[in-house]
Amino acid sequence: MASKQVTLKEVGEKAGISAMAVSMALRNHPRIAEKTRRRVQALAARLGYVRNPAFARIGSIRGARPREMMPMALVRHANPTSVFYHPSYMNSLAREAARFGYRLQFFRSEEEAGNGRRLGEILYHRGIEAVVLGPIFHQAFIDTFPFQQFSVVACEAGHFQPPCHLVMSDILLSMEQAVRLCLERGYRRIALAEHEEPMVPVDALHRQAGRLAARHVAEQSGAAWAEGMFPTTRTDAFHAWLGDFRPDVVIGQTAFFYWELKRKWKVPREVAFVTLRLGRDHAEPELSGFMENHMRTGALAIKLLDGEVRDFERGTPEVVSRILVEMDWKEGRTLPVRAKKRTVSGLKPVARAG
Amino acid sequence: MASKQVTLKEVGEKAGISAMAVSMALRNHPRIAEKTRRRVQALAARLGYVRNPAFARIGSIRGARPREMMPMALVRHANPTSVFYHPSYMNSLAREAARFGYRLQFFRSEEEAGNGRRLGEILYHRGIEAVVLGPIFHQAFIDTFPFQQFSVVACEAGHFQPPCHLVMSDILLSMEQAVRLCLERGYRRIALAEHEEPMVPVDALHRQAGRLAARHVAEQSGAAWAEGMFPTTRTDAFHAWLGDFRPDVVIGQTAFFYWELKRKWKVPREVAFVTLRLGRDHAEPELSGFMENHMRTGALAIKLLDGEVRDFERGTPEVVSRILVEMDWKEGRTLPVRAKKRTVSGLKPVARAG
């Protein structure tokens, strides 16, 4: 990662245009052709050019030294199989941070050991003031981490709400849209399957509201609706429930239900499937559903965090906000449009395979 | 509004400490007493001191001229009675913008005239690139405003979603919390009254989800529930509905229902009242309810917008996010804790006054 400030001139040299033209392109000046603007903007982003109002105004001072980058920490829990450890995620967020003038460094929260204070000391001694926090699954971490010394923005919903702004996926919107999509494609018996969770997640209200909104949409359109919560260990309960209700489509909170479904049913011939939380890490090509865009969530957290740093905000904001990021729809093969005949005939029971 | 950069030295002179101590206080350095830190931070904010990573790094260059402030526009619709025209709102947001290095200027959208293009030209010729947009009530404005030339963040929910990030009140959370509060205080017959709206508002899904979540909470606890939508012109329908259901508390979408209620009932003796959208502009001391904090919403929009500007983001983001800001609970006199006897006796019918 270059820690030197990339200049307009350097961008211009690579782009084959003048520094002034680069400046105009970055401002979307109408005198620069649309195509050129896009090209220069993409190039500038790739090179890590950081434009900022303060710097722009003093950029004309001769002899200004290249600006050092400030360090920023990404703190995440210790599970190395999580998306936070994927090189593509780490690289993508490091690039985002660099665009704002930060050098991103990665840390483990060791939250299960309740080591918030120790982590705080490490960050402090490295001169880090800006922290992006991953999802929190242990209250002890929140109790021990010295929030007052840092600017902190969190991303992704864990089990505990940290005392800072939190960027997370818009699960309510996805749940409602999933049902709308099922209806549009001719499904008339919709089942929503969720995991029984031992802890209340941070987005519990949005999930609950999403469940109610989804059900409301289904019932308004005259579709049959069932919802169930299952422990991941009791897959027999899931299958008994499916056998009773005989849905034509299952909306599953995670891809787990898809793997289970496939054990006894032919998907999508006998029953269709939509997942609501398709992580990029297990994005099977065939699966249809809403995909979490962790990079987008993280990038927004970095942008917000930069605002906190510039605002010299430390510690916990008076009121924490939730930033809801739309999830991406991924078209796979598990939610085909139903044949017109079936749509019209309505509640044709789905044959059970198992 | 001072357009000169306030220096650490100036803050230090007012605070009676060295520039170095100010710098440390702003970073929450543990060597500076907690009390001093708070005092210096408050003073720095009041003086409009702008700290930013880029500037901080080059601040040591001798002879650097005081930085000019970038202009930022706040564009709002033409209704001069709206909160956007209150001097306290305007001053508060101008201060917020100044903290990030912007000089806030105020414009009317004239959106009812569909004049987005003309406004765009005015902003462009004034050298403005950063725009905070108020709620949009006319699609024509969105169709004609040249978003691609600006960095834009919107605040407050109108009838149309502008193609940018939108900061708005967390109405879903308030609706659910309103019911919880009613239950906690011993109410057992809860009525939710909303306005029938000719247009679908931008926060329609959250309002709908909020309604369903509120009802769910009420029914889970065994309380009686009714919900109704009324045109503001048909107050007789509202009163007939109240007479039929005989609630012990009304949750009203706006304070309008309170004024209506009071015409025929004694509040809170015969029926209690909670408003869900109490603007600061008509915050009657006696009213209990959730208050929109437009200044907080606007301040977050400015912070986000600063991120867009620094990121040289112009035009419409690929995916727009919703930033939900918690509303404040305002304790008035319209939702008193009910006497224990009434709580225990349960569904004691409320006498009708009119």
XYZ file of C-alpha atoms in Angstrom:
708
model
C 0.000 0.000 0.000
C 1.515 3.343 -1.048
C 1.580 5.751 1.840
C 2.483 8.696 -0.382
C -0.153 11.062 -1.598
C -0.875 10.430 -5.272
C -0.961 13.767 -7.089
C -3.231 15.089 -9.809
C -0.172 15.273 -12.005
C 0.565 11.576 -11.559
C -3.019 10.664 -12.363
C -2.802 12.933 -15.404
C 0.405 11.266 -16.617
C -1.161 7.813 -16.457
C -4.324 9.093 -18.103
C -2.454 11.059 -20.757
C -4.133 14.356 -19.880
C -3.177 17.446 -17.885
C -3.489 17.738 -14.109
C -6.082 20.464 -14.657
C -8.147 18.150 -16.852
C -7.930 15.456 -14.150
C -9.142 17.948 -11.582
C -12.057 18.902 -13.812
C -12.876 15.267 -14.558
C -12.988 14.463 -10.841
C -15.417 17.320 -10.369
C -17.541 16.075 -13.260
C -16.937 19.284 -15.092
C -19.202 19.316 -18.162
C -16.345 20.482 -20.365
C -14.756 17.046 -19.945
C -16.433 14.305 -21.960
C -18.539 11.919 -19.894
C -16.455 8.958 -21.032
C -13.199 10.638 -20.029
C -14.620 11.611 -16.650
C -15.559 8.012 -15.876
C -12.176 6.741 -17.024
C -10.218 9.296 -14.991
C -12.356 8.766 -11.898
C -11.815 5.024 -12.079
C -8.078 5.516 -12.607
C -7.802 7.995 -9.728
C -9.640 5.604 -7.433
C -7.362 2.757 -8.492
C -4.233 4.790 -7.879
C -5.544 5.762 -4.464
C -5.788 9.460 -5.232
C -7.299 11.211 -2.216
C -9.072 14.439 -2.890
C -10.182 16.345 0.110
C -11.399 19.856 0.582
C -8.670 20.922 2.972
C -5.889 19.458 0.918
C -7.326 20.794 -2.319
C -7.226 24.330 -0.935
C -3.624 24.142 0.238
C -2.425 21.931 -2.551
C -1.041 24.988 -4.285
C 1.508 25.650 -1.551
C 4.877 24.819 -3.012
C 6.984 22.329 -1.193
C 4.162 20.670 0.710
C 5.427 17.263 1.725
C 3.488 14.174 0.731
C 0.929 13.463 3.406
C 1.385 10.499 5.692
C -1.546 8.158 5.997
C -3.294 7.821 9.334
C -3.649 4.306 10.686
C -7.144 2.799 10.980
C -7.924 -0.521 12.646
C -10.372 -3.162 11.484
C -11.174 -5.235 14.558
C -13.000 -8.505 14.097
C -13.657 -11.614 16.097
C -11.359 -14.568 16.093
C -13.163 -16.863 13.661
C -10.705 -17.082 10.768
C -13.301 -18.683 8.485
C -15.464 -15.565 8.621
C -15.691 -13.195 5.695
C -13.522 -10.703 7.612
C -10.490 -12.886 6.962
C -11.017 -13.273 3.223
C -8.162 -11.655 1.313
C -10.609 -10.099 -1.156
C -12.516 -8.474 1.704
C -9.372 -7.265 3.426
C -7.869 -5.878 0.234
C -11.068 -4.214 -0.806
C -11.487 -2.443 2.525
C -7.816 -1.473 2.667
C -8.292 0.247 -0.706
C -11.408 2.012 0.573
C -9.576 3.230 3.658
C -6.673 4.449 1.520
C -9.062 6.569 -0.549
C -9.820 8.491 2.629
C -6.200 8.709 3.650
C -5.970 5.791 6.071
C -3.708 2.774 6.233
C -5.951 -0.096 7.335
C -4.558 -2.561 9.874
C -6.226 -5.763 10.980
C -6.761 -6.900 14.560
C -8.584 -9.641 16.402
C -10.976 -8.588 19.099
C -10.334 -11.701 21.192
C -13.711 -10.746 22.540
C -14.406 -14.242 23.811
C -11.601 -13.608 26.315
C -13.165 -10.280 27.270
C -9.893 -8.603 26.352
C -11.253 -5.248 25.237
C -8.927 -3.320 27.507
C -5.826 -5.071 26.246
C -6.784 -4.503 22.630
C -7.407 -0.852 23.466
C -3.873 -0.561 24.810
C -2.382 -2.170 21.729
C -4.268 0.178 19.420
C -3.361 3.164 21.555
C 0.333 2.353 21.548
C 0.295 1.991 17.798
C -1.138 5.477 17.525
C -4.469 4.280 16.166
C -7.486 6.486 16.809
C -9.956 5.183 14.219
C -11.553 1.758 14.614
C -13.970 -0.222 12.454
C -15.551 -2.863 14.634
C -16.979 -6.135 13.337
C -20.017 -7.864 14.878
C -19.888 -8.366 18.650
C -20.887 -11.671 20.211
C -19.662 -11.108 23.757
C -20.909 -8.379 26.064
C -17.601 -8.529 27.948
C -15.850 -6.961 24.986
C -18.172 -3.947 25.013
C -17.760 -3.629 28.768
C -13.969 -3.628 28.632
C -13.064 -1.853 25.390
C -12.081 1.791 26.086
C -14.447 3.362 23.554
C -13.807 6.850 24.940
C -10.266 6.808 23.500
C -11.293 6.077 19.915
C -13.517 7.022 17.028
C -15.461 3.843 16.348
C -18.031 2.733 13.770
C -19.323 -0.834 13.717
C -20.444 -2.979 10.827
C -22.525 -6.158 10.622
C -25.067 -7.221 13.246
C -23.838 -9.480 16.034
C -25.529 -10.246 19.326
C -24.646 -7.033 21.117
C -25.050 -3.447 20.047
C -21.792 -1.577 20.471
C -22.236 2.020 21.635
C -21.571 3.476 18.179
C -23.125 3.827 14.740
C -23.752 0.457 13.146
C -23.810 -0.323 9.423
C -25.746 -3.469 8.591
C -27.733 -5.272 5.891
C -31.322 -4.214 5.339
C -32.864 -7.556 6.288
C -36.378 -6.106 6.626
C -36.353 -4.939 3.021
C -34.963 -8.270 1.795
C -37.610 -10.304 3.615
C -40.423 -8.238 2.173
C -38.918 -8.274 -1.315
C -38.322 -12.029 -1.178
C -42.054 -12.623 -0.731
C -42.920 -10.147 -3.484
C -40.581 -11.981 -5.836
C -42.110 -15.364 -4.948
C -45.585 -13.999 -5.653
C -44.537 -12.384 -8.922
C -43.099 -15.665 -10.070
C -46.305 -17.550 -9.378
C -45.714 -19.170 -5.981
C -48.730 -19.500 -3.715
C -47.637 -21.480 -0.671
C -44.782 -19.720 1.019
C -42.833 -21.012 3.995
C -40.338 -18.924 5.946
C -37.760 -20.949 7.863
C -35.493 -19.358 10.432
C -32.952 -20.502 12.960
C -33.881 -20.638 16.580
C -31.209 -18.498 18.186
C -30.018 -18.752 21.742
C -29.283 -15.008 21.846
C -31.287 -12.048 20.629
C -29.453 -10.579 17.645
C -28.909 -6.849 17.240
C -31.251 -6.758 14.265
C -34.031 -8.647 16.099
C -36.633 -5.894 15.658
C -35.925 -5.632 11.932
C -36.091 -9.394 11.497
C -39.342 -9.527 13.437
C -40.776 -6.614 11.467
C -39.555 -8.231 8.255
C -41.290 -11.488 9.164
C -44.534 -9.648 9.840
C -44.258 -7.520 6.692
C -43.485 -10.590 4.579
C -46.451 -12.462 5.988
C -48.661 -9.439 5.440
C -47.697 -9.222 1.766
C -48.325 -12.950 1.290
C -51.707 -12.898 2.980
C -52.812 -9.714 1.200
C -52.316 -11.519 -2.089
C -54.193 -14.613 -0.912
C -51.147 -16.853 -0.704
C -50.837 -19.487 2.026
C -48.166 -18.702 4.610
C -46.275 -20.645 7.237
C -43.334 -19.666 9.360
C -41.185 -21.800 11.581
C -38.111 -21.542 13.758
C -35.826 -24.520 13.984
C -32.685 -25.358 15.883
C -30.030 -26.437 13.408
C -29.797 -29.714 15.290
C -33.492 -30.609 14.853
C -33.737 -31.076 11.108
C -36.477 -33.686 11.588
C -38.747 -30.924 12.934
C -38.022 -28.891 9.805
C -38.920 -31.808 7.543
C -42.089 -32.656 9.479
C -43.181 -29.019 9.175
C -42.513 -29.010 5.431
C -44.475 -32.229 5.021
C -47.443 -30.752 6.848
C -47.517 -27.431 5.051
C -46.311 -28.566 1.625
C -44.987 -25.209 0.450
C -44.182 -24.485 -3.174
C -41.368 -22.234 -2.047
C -39.199 -22.014 1.083
C -37.594 -18.743 2.096
C -34.687 -19.688 4.305
C -32.863 -17.376 6.639
C -29.620 -19.003 5.558
C -28.412 -21.444 2.951
C -28.491 -24.124 5.663
C -32.151 -24.763 4.889
C -31.312 -25.322 1.263
C -28.888 -28.092 2.032
C -31.478 -29.685 4.323
C -34.276 -29.248 1.794
C -32.260 -30.980 -0.899
C -31.926 -34.087 1.228
C -35.605 -34.964 0.717
C -37.008 -32.743 -2.023
C -36.075 -31.996 -5.596
C -35.209 -28.290 -5.801
C -36.618 -26.389 -7.602
C -38.887 -28.952 -9.307
C -40.784 -29.939 -6.165
C -40.113 -26.895 -4.076
C -38.339 -23.641 -4.820
C -35.899 -21.928 -2.495
C -34.762 -18.393 -1.694
C -32.096 -17.592 0.839
C -32.090 -14.361 2.807
C -28.499 -14.260 3.968
C -26.300 -15.537 1.276
C -22.742 -14.790 2.300
C -20.330 -14.397 -0.592
C -18.300 -17.154 0.987
C -20.860 -19.849 0.236
C -22.464 -18.391 -2.833
C -23.328 -21.561 -4.728
C -24.019 -20.603 -8.333
C -27.379 -22.369 -8.291
C -28.750 -20.577 -5.218
C -31.169 -17.691 -5.646
C -31.395 -15.161 -2.885
C -30.279 -11.969 -1.238
C -26.587 -11.640 -0.808
C -24.901 -9.693 1.917
C -22.492 -7.202 0.476
C -19.917 -7.044 3.253
C -17.615 -4.880 1.197
C -20.272 -2.258 0.700
C -21.149 -2.377 4.408
C -17.513 -2.061 5.390
C -16.885 0.746 2.906
C -19.775 2.754 4.343
C -18.458 2.165 7.855
C -15.065 3.528 6.795
C -16.663 6.595 5.217
C -18.695 7.285 8.358
C -15.678 6.675 10.550
C -13.687 9.217 8.574
C -16.448 11.702 9.394
C -16.134 10.878 13.096
C -12.368 11.341 12.973
C -12.597 14.659 11.152
C -15.224 15.763 13.599
C -12.815 14.768 16.403
C -15.579 12.604 17.810
C -14.259 10.201 20.395
C -16.146 7.825 22.590
C -19.799 6.990 22.287
C -22.249 9.190 20.388
C -25.244 10.466 22.317
C -27.545 8.600 19.945
C -26.435 5.709 17.784
C -27.775 5.329 14.273
C -28.393 2.294 12.154
C -27.244 2.440 8.573
C -29.147 -0.037 6.443
C -27.448 -1.283 3.323
C -29.502 -2.881 0.591
C -28.609 -6.472 -0.141
C -28.003 -7.680 -3.702
C -30.378 -10.063 -5.397
C -28.515 -12.971 -6.904
C -30.348 -14.874 -9.583
C -29.591 -18.573 -9.371
C -31.691 -21.543 -10.414
C -33.705 -22.181 -7.274
C -36.544 -19.694 -7.876
C -37.664 -20.205 -11.474
C -40.764 -18.501 -12.824
C -43.551 -21.045 -12.499
C -45.406 -22.241 -15.574
C -48.525 -20.155 -16.204
C -50.816 -23.159 -15.744
C -49.529 -23.742 -12.244
C -49.843 -20.077 -11.398
C -53.461 -20.043 -12.468
C -54.384 -23.384 -10.947
C -53.241 -21.981 -7.616
C -52.760 -24.328 -4.723
C -51.573 -27.407 -6.497
C -49.989 -29.530 -3.810
C -46.305 -30.177 -4.192
C -45.349 -33.837 -4.175
C -43.202 -34.941 -1.315
C -40.046 -36.717 -2.252
C -38.551 -38.087 0.938
C -19.865 32.695 9.910
C -16.084 32.859 10.145
C -14.498 31.511 7.017
C -11.002 31.490 8.515
C -9.517 28.354 9.949
C -9.474 28.531 13.746
C -6.061 27.386 14.979
C -5.049 25.206 17.893
C -3.232 28.229 19.269
C -6.411 30.308 19.285
C -8.343 27.553 21.028
C -5.498 27.282 23.518
C -5.518 31.030 24.238
C -9.226 30.974 25.026
C -8.842 27.832 27.109
C -5.761 29.107 28.898
C -3.594 26.152 27.900
C -0.948 25.457 25.254
C -1.705 24.537 21.647
C -0.074 21.183 22.311
C -2.375 20.560 25.271
C -5.373 21.444 23.063
C -4.198 18.969 20.449
C -3.857 16.284 23.097
C -7.244 17.113 24.587
C -8.903 16.796 21.179
C -7.353 13.371 20.813
C -8.542 12.366 24.270
C -4.989 11.881 25.372
C -5.064 10.273 28.839
C -2.433 12.696 30.108
C -5.051 15.483 29.921
C -7.648 15.359 32.681
C -11.056 14.090 31.573
C -12.700 17.357 32.667
C -10.242 19.476 30.701
C -10.696 17.315 27.615
C -14.449 17.803 27.678
C -14.105 21.542 28.215
C -11.564 21.976 25.404
C -13.557 19.817 23.011
C -16.691 21.849 23.670
C -14.766 25.092 23.249
C -13.132 23.904 20.007
C -16.502 22.885 18.604
C -17.978 26.260 19.564
C -15.151 28.166 17.936
C -15.554 26.078 14.801
C -12.134 24.460 15.006
C -11.819 21.944 12.188
C -9.448 19.103 12.714
C -8.883 16.824 9.808
C -6.286 14.240 9.095
C -4.942 15.868 5.947
C -4.758 19.313 7.466
C -3.267 18.014 10.671
C -0.415 16.447 8.743
C 0.447 19.601 6.803
C -0.397 22.004 9.561
C 3.275 22.256 10.380
C 4.128 23.850 7.037
C 5.040 27.437 7.766
C 3.158 30.115 5.954
C 0.174 27.954 5.092
C -2.669 30.353 4.416
C -5.882 30.034 6.334
C -8.017 27.576 4.493
C -11.062 28.778 2.625
C -14.277 26.981 3.374
C -15.987 25.033 0.629
C -19.585 25.959 -0.053
C -22.301 23.404 0.695
C -25.953 23.838 -0.209
C -28.965 22.913 1.874
C -31.849 22.588 -0.576
C -35.354 22.383 0.790
C -38.852 22.755 -0.493
C -40.656 26.044 -0.580
C -42.798 25.749 2.533
C -41.392 28.487 4.770
C -43.272 27.182 7.821
C -41.326 23.923 7.707
C -38.605 23.190 10.203
C -36.018 23.803 7.485
C -36.666 27.517 7.751
C -36.320 27.773 11.517
C -33.354 29.952 12.438
C -32.297 27.489 15.145
C -32.247 24.670 12.595
C -30.378 26.719 10.018
C -27.813 27.980 12.513
C -27.292 24.578 14.019
C -26.635 22.951 10.635
C -24.428 25.826 9.500
C -22.284 25.195 12.586
C -22.179 21.477 11.822
C -21.117 22.141 8.233
C -18.422 24.559 9.430
C -16.951 21.859 11.662
C -16.262 19.884 8.503
C -14.934 22.895 6.617
C -18.027 23.952 4.691
C -19.922 27.209 4.477
C -23.599 26.220 4.374
C -25.862 28.121 1.980
C -29.618 27.771 1.791
C -31.677 27.238 -1.358
C -35.245 26.450 -2.287
C -35.829 23.452 -4.476
C -38.859 25.014 -6.166
C -39.589 21.375 -6.810
C -43.275 22.004 -7.340
C -42.234 23.872 -10.484
C -40.081 20.934 -11.551
C -37.128 23.321 -11.695
C -34.376 20.892 -10.807
C -32.317 21.840 -13.842
C -32.429 25.559 -13.076
C -31.419 24.975 -9.460
C -28.594 22.776 -10.669
C -27.316 25.623 -12.839
C -27.470 28.104 -9.982
C -25.532 25.782 -7.684
C -23.022 25.019 -10.383
C -22.353 28.674 -11.125
C -21.803 29.343 -7.455
C -19.159 26.654 -7.402
C -21.175 24.372 -5.133
C -20.498 20.663 -5.384
C -21.972 19.386 -2.120
C -25.735 19.330 -1.616
C -27.920 18.313 1.321
C -31.392 17.674 0.006
C -34.563 17.952 2.081
C -37.601 15.703 1.568
C -38.880 15.450 -2.008
C -42.574 15.694 -2.763
C -42.448 16.008 -6.549
C -41.012 13.419 -8.879
C -40.351 16.166 -11.445
C -37.585 17.532 -9.242
C -35.779 14.193 -9.188
C -36.214 13.854 -12.943
C -34.741 17.265 -13.696
C -32.046 17.837 -11.063
C -28.581 17.081 -12.510
C -27.478 14.706 -9.756
C -24.432 13.621 -11.760
C -22.790 17.013 -11.202
C -23.001 16.946 -7.407
C -22.315 15.005 -4.268
C -25.751 14.688 -2.682
C -27.106 13.246 0.556
C -30.787 13.579 1.443
C -32.449 13.906 4.804
C -36.033 13.386 5.977
C -38.551 11.162 4.208
C -40.758 12.785 1.593
C -42.845 11.070 -1.055
C -40.064 10.246 -3.457
C -36.751 8.557 -2.900
C -33.947 10.651 -4.344
C -31.157 8.568 -5.909
C -28.801 9.084 -2.981
C -28.276 8.069 0.642
C -31.161 9.150 2.835
C -31.005 9.980 6.541
C -34.363 9.687 8.273
C -36.093 9.071 11.584
C -36.376 5.496 12.802
C -40.169 5.361 12.755
C -40.280 1.556 13.026
C -38.391 1.639 16.303
C -40.569 4.460 17.671
C -43.812 2.655 16.840
C -42.679 -0.499 18.573
C -41.344 1.397 21.572
C -44.516 3.473 21.873
C -46.552 0.308 22.406
C -44.028 -1.079 24.884
C -44.235 2.133 26.877
C -48.036 2.044 26.884
C -47.982 -1.529 28.172
C -45.367 -0.771 30.806
C -47.492 2.064 32.080
C -50.552 -0.121 32.456
C -52.572 0.565 29.289
C -54.507 -2.359 27.885
C -56.606 -1.002 24.995
C -54.343 0.558 22.432
C -55.486 2.387 19.309
C -53.116 3.451 16.535
C -54.405 6.319 14.391
C -52.705 7.298 11.156
C -53.370 9.671 8.303
C -54.674 8.347 5.062
C -52.117 9.610 2.601
C -52.715 10.253 -1.060
C -49.116 9.327 -1.882
C -46.925 6.471 -0.704
C -44.229 7.956 1.507
C -40.596 6.956 1.208
C -40.710 5.265 4.595
C -43.878 3.281 3.756
C -42.294 -0.126 4.368
C -40.915 0.949 7.742
C -44.247 2.440 8.771
C -46.056 -0.708 7.701
C -43.527 -2.906 9.483
C -43.775 -0.642 12.512
C -47.563 -0.991 12.557
C -47.297 -4.768 12.382
C -44.563 -4.929 15.016
C -46.525 -2.623 17.338
C -49.647 -4.727 16.958
C -47.642 -7.884 17.541
C -46.235 -6.546 20.820
C -49.700 -5.476 21.986
C -51.322 -8.793 21.137
C -48.478 -10.833 22.626
C -49.135 -9.138 25.942
C -52.884 -9.709 25.736
C -53.794 -6.058 25.136
C -56.676 -5.113 22.844
C -55.573 -3.455 19.615
C -57.218 -1.346 16.946
C -55.707 0.559 14.066
C -57.320 3.046 11.753
C -56.442 5.357 8.888
C -58.298 8.614 8.592
C -58.295 11.489 6.159
C -57.659 14.689 8.088
C -60.953 16.005 6.739
C -63.060 13.137 8.137
C -62.698 13.653 11.856
C -66.185 12.219 12.444
C -64.897 8.832 11.278
C -62.060 9.100 13.783
C -64.489 9.861 16.605
C -66.894 7.076 15.635
C -63.983 4.626 15.627
C -62.841 5.803 19.052
C -66.365 5.473 20.412
C -66.613 1.888 19.138
C -63.252 0.714 20.376
C -62.989 2.795 23.563
C -59.219 2.749 23.859
C -57.415 3.720 27.030
C -54.594 5.137 24.939
C -54.318 6.499 21.412
C -51.009 6.421 19.560
C -51.281 9.088 16.901
C -49.064 9.393 13.884
C -49.042 13.147 14.409
C -50.155 15.653 17.003
C -53.219 16.283 14.826
C -55.002 13.389 16.506
C -54.331 14.916 19.877
C -56.084 18.148 18.995
C -59.031 16.142 17.634
C -59.097 13.845 20.648
C -59.247 16.775 23.027
C -62.429 18.080 21.392
C -64.483 15.215 22.872
C -62.372 13.448 25.491
C -60.497 14.531 28.575
C -56.809 13.778 28.011
C -55.222 11.984 29.778
C -57.967 11.298 32.337
C -60.322 9.522 29.930
C -57.847 8.529 27.311
C -54.067 8.863 27.117
C -52.165 9.968 24.056
C -48.743 9.382 22.487
C -47.612 11.065 19.309
C -45.187 9.397 16.932
C -43.979 12.405 14.990
C -43.674 15.318 17.255
C -41.881 18.045 15.368
C -39.951 20.444 17.529
C -41.991 23.212 15.976
C -45.223 22.171 17.671
C -43.837 20.562 20.770
C -46.562 21.425 23.253
C -45.110 20.940 26.720
C -47.997 18.674 27.715
C -47.620 16.231 24.796
C -45.840 12.920 25.337
C -44.309 11.234 22.363
C -41.399 10.644 20.048
C -39.809 13.766 18.724
C -38.057 14.060 15.428
C -34.575 15.398 15.882
C -34.101 17.203 12.587
C -30.816 18.676 13.691
C -29.367 15.265 14.389
C -30.675 13.986 11.054
C -29.255 16.974 9.213
C -25.916 16.734 11.017
C -25.535 13.091 10.015
C -26.392 13.992 6.423
C -23.627 16.624 6.451
C -21.134 14.150 7.874
C -22.012 11.569 5.230
C -21.915 14.199 2.509
C -18.437 15.221 3.568
C -17.462 11.585 3.039
C -18.924 11.638 -0.456
C -17.056 14.837 -1.287
C -13.753 13.535 0.020
C -14.336 10.337 -1.867
C -14.986 12.476 -4.983
C -18.281 10.682 -5.352
C -20.507 12.488 -7.786
C -23.896 11.481 -9.065
C -25.929 8.581 -7.838
C -24.433 5.752 -5.784
C -24.878 2.246 -7.141
C -26.863 1.317 -4.055
C -28.533 3.841 -1.792
C -28.568 3.329 1.955
C -31.022 4.363 4.590
C -29.622 5.879 7.732
C -32.068 5.520 10.606
C -31.805 8.046 13.393
C -33.389 7.272 16.737
C -36.099 9.692 17.772
C -36.127 11.280 21.229
C -38.769 10.390 23.764
C -40.317 13.505 25.218
C -42.085 13.071 28.509
C -45.175 15.279 28.692
C -48.382 14.808 30.621
C -50.457 12.763 28.167
C -49.151 9.285 29.040
C -49.182 9.056 32.837
C -48.507 5.780 34.616
C -51.918 4.310 35.357
C -52.989 3.647 38.935
C -52.215 0.089 39.998
C -55.888 -0.731 40.523
C -56.707 0.119 36.914
C -53.760 -1.856 35.647
C -54.857 -4.929 37.558
C -58.553 -4.608 36.785
C -57.601 -4.648 33.123
C -60.172 -3.704 30.564
C -62.083 -1.074 32.482
C -64.058 0.759 29.820
C -63.128 4.363 29.321
C -66.040 6.774 29.671
C -66.953 8.653 26.567
C -67.123 12.378 26.976
C -68.609 13.774 23.777
